[in-house]
Amino acid sequence: MVLSEKQEALVKESWELMKHDVPRHSFRLFTLIMEKAPRAKDLFSFLRDTDEIPENNPQLRAHAAKIFKLTCESVVQLREKGEVAVGDTTLKWLGSVHLQKGVLEPHFEVVKEALLKTIQEAAGEKWSEEMKNAWGEGYDHLAAAIVREMQVQAAASSKPIA
């Protein structure tokens, strides 16, 4: 079992609060990532030529929403599925893109911090240390699955990941 019943309930409760305003929360997630790691904008073609995070950028909005939903829904389904609930094709694509862009394992920690802060803000007074731990554990499983796929693809292409 990946998450306990209590952790699953906390994750689902907070996801219910967030899923009705994915555009706002996903944009906040990316804002926090860029505040913590400003050079990360170079990983995104639609952010390279700007010094700020343009809220009205349709590519950013679409990408942020897709990533935020994929992450949250994967964590929500963790207990039910017993593993990361991302299809093999999607996981291979995620591994490939992250490898091509030069994403490193420490980058996943920056995203985790931003995700937890985003959820904390969205959950408001419902936020707790238990909720933080549940989301953190769930995110760690997703990040580990992506890193494993990056390693598989790096080995196949003889391209090491730092």
C-alpha atoms as a printed R data frame, in Angstrom:
    type eleno elety resid chain resno       x      y       z
1   ATOM     1    CA   MET     A     1   0.000  0.000   0.000
2   ATOM     2    CA   VAL     A     2   1.438  3.350  -1.037
3   ATOM     3    CA   LEU     A     3  -0.757  5.730   0.960
4   ATOM     4    CA   SER     A     4  -2.734  4.976   4.078
5   ATOM     5    CA   GLU     A     5  -6.497  5.350   4.067
6   ATOM     6    CA   LYS     A     6  -6.156  8.583   6.074
7   ATOM     7    CA   GLN     A     7  -3.554  9.968   3.650
8   ATOM     8    CA   GLU     A     8  -5.757  9.094   0.713
9   ATOM     9    CA   ALA     A     9  -8.679 10.935   2.330
10  ATOM    10    CA   LEU     A    10  -6.543 14.035   2.924
11  ATOM    11    CA   VAL     A    11  -5.262 14.042  -0.651
12  ATOM    12    CA   LYS     A    12  -8.753 13.590  -2.093
13  ATOM    13    CA   GLU     A    13 -10.213 16.283   0.161
14  ATOM    14    CA   SER     A    14  -7.637 18.844  -0.907
15  ATOM    15    CA   TRP     A    15  -7.880 17.828  -4.580
16  ATOM    16    CA   GLU     A    16 -11.614 18.505  -4.398
17  ATOM    17    CA   LEU     A    17 -10.796 22.038  -3.244
18  ATOM    18    CA   MET     A    18  -8.305 22.593  -6.075
19  ATOM    19    CA   LYS     A    19  -9.737 20.856  -9.122
20  ATOM    20    CA   HIS     A    20 -12.429 23.472  -9.642
21  ATOM    21    CA   ASP     A    21  -9.809 26.144 -10.295
22  ATOM    22    CA   VAL     A    22  -6.941 24.302 -11.963
23  ATOM    23    CA   PRO     A    23  -5.887 27.329 -14.070
24  ATOM    24    CA   ARG     A    24  -5.280 29.502 -10.995
25  ATOM    25    CA   HIS     A    25  -3.547 26.799  -8.955
26  ATOM    26    CA   SER     A    26  -1.425 25.539 -11.840
27  ATOM    27    CA   PHE     A    27  -0.265 29.077 -12.643
28  ATOM    28    CA   ARG     A    28   0.589 29.557  -8.967
29  ATOM    29    CA   LEU     A    29   2.606 26.326  -9.051
30  ATOM    30    CA   PHE     A    30   4.671 27.583 -11.990
31  ATOM    31    CA   THR     A    31   5.102 31.006 -10.379
32  ATOM    32    CA   LEU     A    32   6.518 29.361  -7.265
33  ATOM    33    CA   ILE     A    33   8.834 27.140  -9.318
34  ATOM    34    CA   MET     A    34  10.201 30.162 -11.179
35  ATOM    35    CA   GLU     A    35  10.627 32.150  -7.952
36  ATOM    36    CA   LYS     A    36  12.622 29.309  -6.413
37  ATOM    37    CA   ALA     A    37  14.598 28.444  -9.580
38  ATOM    38    CA   PRO     A    38  14.521 31.347 -12.071
39  ATOM    39    CA   ARG     A    39  16.813 29.536 -14.514
40  ATOM    40    CA   ALA     A    40  14.172 26.806 -14.868
41  ATOM    41    CA   LYS     A    41  12.315 29.060 -17.312
42  ATOM    42    CA   ASP     A    42  14.973 28.132 -19.875
43  ATOM    43    CA   LEU     A    43  13.587 24.577 -19.825
44  ATOM    44    CA   PHE     A    44  10.347 25.855 -21.363
45  ATOM    45    CA   SER     A    45  10.408 27.190 -24.927
46  ATOM    46    CA   PHE     A    46   7.439 29.446 -24.220
47  ATOM    47    CA   LEU     A    47   9.254 31.184 -21.315
48  ATOM    48    CA   ARG     A    48  12.792 31.578 -22.673
49  ATOM    49    CA   ASP     A    49  12.383 35.055 -24.135
50  ATOM    50    CA   THR     A    50  10.751 36.691 -21.139
51  ATOM    51    CA   ASP     A    51  11.924 37.966 -17.779
52  ATOM    52    CA   GLU     A    52   8.561 37.388 -16.172
53  ATOM    53    CA   ILE     A    53   5.935 34.708 -16.111
54  ATOM    54    CA   PRO     A    54   3.224 36.003 -18.430
55  ATOM    55    CA   GLU     A    55  -0.118 35.053 -16.930
56  ATOM    56    CA   ASN     A    56  -1.869 35.421 -20.283
57  ATOM    57    CA   ASN     A    57   0.510 33.084 -22.156
58  ATOM    58    CA   PRO     A    58  -1.770 30.350 -23.568
59  ATOM    59    CA   GLN     A    59   1.094 27.835 -23.903
60  ATOM    60    CA   LEU     A    60   2.098 28.329 -20.281
61  ATOM    61    CA   ARG     A    61  -1.503 28.077 -19.104
62  ATOM    62    CA   ALA     A    62  -2.113 24.853 -21.064
63  ATOM    63    CA   HIS     A    63   1.176 23.275 -19.985
64  ATOM    64    CA   ALA     A    64   0.769 24.267 -16.347
65  ATOM    65    CA   ALA     A    65  -2.786 22.919 -16.189
66  ATOM    66    CA   LYS     A    66  -1.763 19.640 -17.833
67  ATOM    67    CA   ILE     A    67   1.155 19.093 -15.445
68  ATOM    68    CA   PHE     A    68  -0.793 20.137 -12.372
69  ATOM    69    CA   LYS     A    69  -3.717 17.839 -13.185
70  ATOM    70    CA   LEU     A    70  -1.458 14.907 -14.092
71  ATOM    71    CA   THR     A    71   0.463 15.280 -10.836
72  ATOM    72    CA   CYS     A    72  -2.579 15.680  -8.621
73  ATOM    73    CA   GLU     A    73  -4.622 12.944 -10.260
74  ATOM    74    CA   SER     A    74  -1.675 10.561 -10.103
75  ATOM    75    CA   VAL     A    75  -1.320 11.147  -6.361
76  ATOM    76    CA   VAL     A    76  -5.091 10.846  -5.818
77  ATOM    77    CA   GLN     A    77  -5.101  7.407  -7.512
78  ATOM    78    CA   LEU     A    78  -1.987  6.110  -5.781
79  ATOM    79    CA   ARG     A    79  -3.702  4.089  -3.058
80  ATOM    80    CA   GLU     A    80  -6.356  2.684  -5.378
81  ATOM    81    CA   LYS     A    81  -3.861  1.620  -8.051
82  ATOM    82    CA   GLY     A    82  -1.015  0.734  -5.679
83  ATOM    83    CA   GLU     A    83   1.435  2.535  -7.950
84  ATOM    84    CA   VAL     A    84   1.823  5.706  -9.975
85  ATOM    85    CA   ALA     A    85  -1.274  5.955 -12.158
86  ATOM    86    CA   VAL     A    86   0.369  7.241 -15.305
87  ATOM    87    CA   GLY     A    87   0.158  5.118 -18.435
88  ATOM    88    CA   ASP     A    88   3.316  3.539 -19.836
89  ATOM    89    CA   THR     A    89   3.192  5.728 -22.927
90  ATOM    90    CA   THR     A    90   2.828  8.893 -20.857
91  ATOM    91    CA   LEU     A    91   5.583  7.800 -18.480
92  ATOM    92    CA   LYS     A    92   7.932  7.075 -21.392
93  ATOM    93    CA   TRP     A    93   7.114 10.496 -22.850
94  ATOM    94    CA   LEU     A    94   7.693 12.205 -19.482
95  ATOM    95    CA   GLY     A    95  11.024 10.424 -19.071
96  ATOM    96    CA   SER     A    96  12.069 11.337 -22.597
97  ATOM    97    CA   VAL     A    97  11.115 15.006 -22.330
98  ATOM    98    CA   HIS     A    98  12.726 15.431 -18.923
99  ATOM    99    CA   LEU     A    99  15.900 13.744 -20.163
100 ATOM   100    CA   GLN     A   100  16.029 15.841 -23.364
101 ATOM   101    CA   LYS     A   101  15.495 19.078 -21.437
102 ATOM   102    CA   GLY     A   102  18.303 18.265 -19.016
103 ATOM   103    CA   VAL     A   103  16.117 17.956 -15.948
104 ATOM   104    CA   LEU     A   104  18.078 16.701 -12.960
105 ATOM   105    CA   GLU     A   105  16.866 14.904  -9.861
106 ATOM   106    CA   PRO     A   106  17.224 18.051  -7.664
107 ATOM   107    CA   HIS     A   107  14.745 19.819  -9.957
108 ATOM   108    CA   PHE     A   108  12.036 17.463  -8.738
109 ATOM   109    CA   GLU     A   109  12.574 18.740  -5.189
110 ATOM   110    CA   VAL     A   110  11.953 22.332  -6.337
111 ATOM   111    CA   VAL     A   111   8.687 21.243  -7.949
112 ATOM   112    CA   LYS     A   112   7.720 19.334  -4.803
113 ATOM   113    CA   GLU     A   113   8.233 22.418  -2.628
114 ATOM   114    CA   ALA     A   114   6.184 24.532  -5.034
115 ATOM   115    CA   LEU     A   115   3.441 21.906  -5.216
116 ATOM   116    CA   LEU     A   116   3.172 21.652  -1.442
117 ATOM   117    CA   LYS     A   117   3.040 25.456  -1.096
118 ATOM   118    CA   THR     A   118   0.343 25.637  -3.787
119 ATOM   119    CA   ILE     A   119  -1.739 22.997  -2.028
120 ATOM   120    CA   GLN     A   120  -1.217 24.678   1.332
121 ATOM   121    CA   GLU     A   121  -2.541 27.960  -0.053
122 ATOM   122    CA   ALA     A   122  -5.495 26.244  -1.718
123 ATOM   123    CA   ALA     A   123  -6.398 24.146   1.339
124 ATOM   124    CA   GLY     A   124  -6.272 27.096   3.714
125 ATOM   125    CA   GLU     A   125  -7.181 26.119   7.253
126 ATOM   126    CA   LYS     A   126  -7.640 22.475   6.237
127 ATOM   127    CA   TRP     A   127  -3.868 22.265   5.640
128 ATOM   128    CA   SER     A   128  -2.010 20.116   8.142
129 ATOM   129    CA   GLU     A   129   1.292 18.351   8.579
130 ATOM   130    CA   GLU     A   130  -0.523 15.091   7.751
131 ATOM   131    CA   MET     A   131  -1.823 16.535   4.469
132 ATOM   132    CA   LYS     A   132   1.657 17.814   3.631
133 ATOM   133    CA   ASN     A   133   3.158 14.377   4.282
134 ATOM   134    CA   ALA     A   134   0.481 12.623   2.217
135 ATOM   135    CA   TRP     A   135   1.024 14.870  -0.798
136 ATOM   136    CA   GLY     A   136   4.790 14.744  -0.342
137 ATOM   137    CA   GLU     A   137   4.835 10.973  -0.296
138 ATOM   138    CA   GLY     A   138   2.551 10.778  -3.310
139 ATOM   139    CA   TYR     A   139   4.638 13.249  -5.278
140 ATOM   140    CA   ASP     A   140   7.821 11.361  -4.376
141 ATOM   141    CA   HIS     A   141   6.382  8.216  -5.989
142 ATOM   142    CA   LEU     A   142   5.555 10.095  -9.200
143 ATOM   143    CA   ALA     A   143   8.974 11.774  -9.321
144 ATOM   144    CA   ALA     A   144  10.719  8.434  -8.710
145 ATOM   145    CA   ALA     A   145   8.780  6.836 -11.582
146 ATOM   146    CA   ILE     A   146   9.795  9.644 -13.941
147 ATOM   147    CA   VAL     A   147  13.443  9.472 -12.821
148 ATOM   148    CA   ARG     A   148  13.457  5.675 -13.325
149 ATOM   149    CA   GLU     A   149  12.161  6.175 -16.855
150 ATOM   150    CA   MET     A   150  14.810  8.845 -17.462
151 ATOM   151    CA   GLN     A   151  17.468  6.365 -16.300
152 ATOM   152    CA   VAL     A   152  16.114  3.634 -18.590
153 ATOM   153    CA   GLN     A   153  16.177  5.979 -21.563
154 ATOM   154    CA   ALA     A   154  19.586  7.378 -20.628
155 ATOM   155    CA   ALA     A   155  21.010  3.852 -20.452
156 ATOM   156    CA   ALA     A   156  19.480  2.985 -23.811
157 ATOM   157    CA   SER     A   157  20.963  6.080 -25.420
158 ATOM   158    CA   SER     A   158  24.223  6.058 -23.418
159 ATOM   159    CA   LYS     A   159  23.359  9.567 -22.205
160 ATOM   160    CA   PRO     A   160  24.066  9.864 -18.482
161 ATOM   161    CA   ILE     A   161  21.834 11.914 -16.229
162 ATOM   162    CA   ALA     A   162  23.705 14.011 -13.745
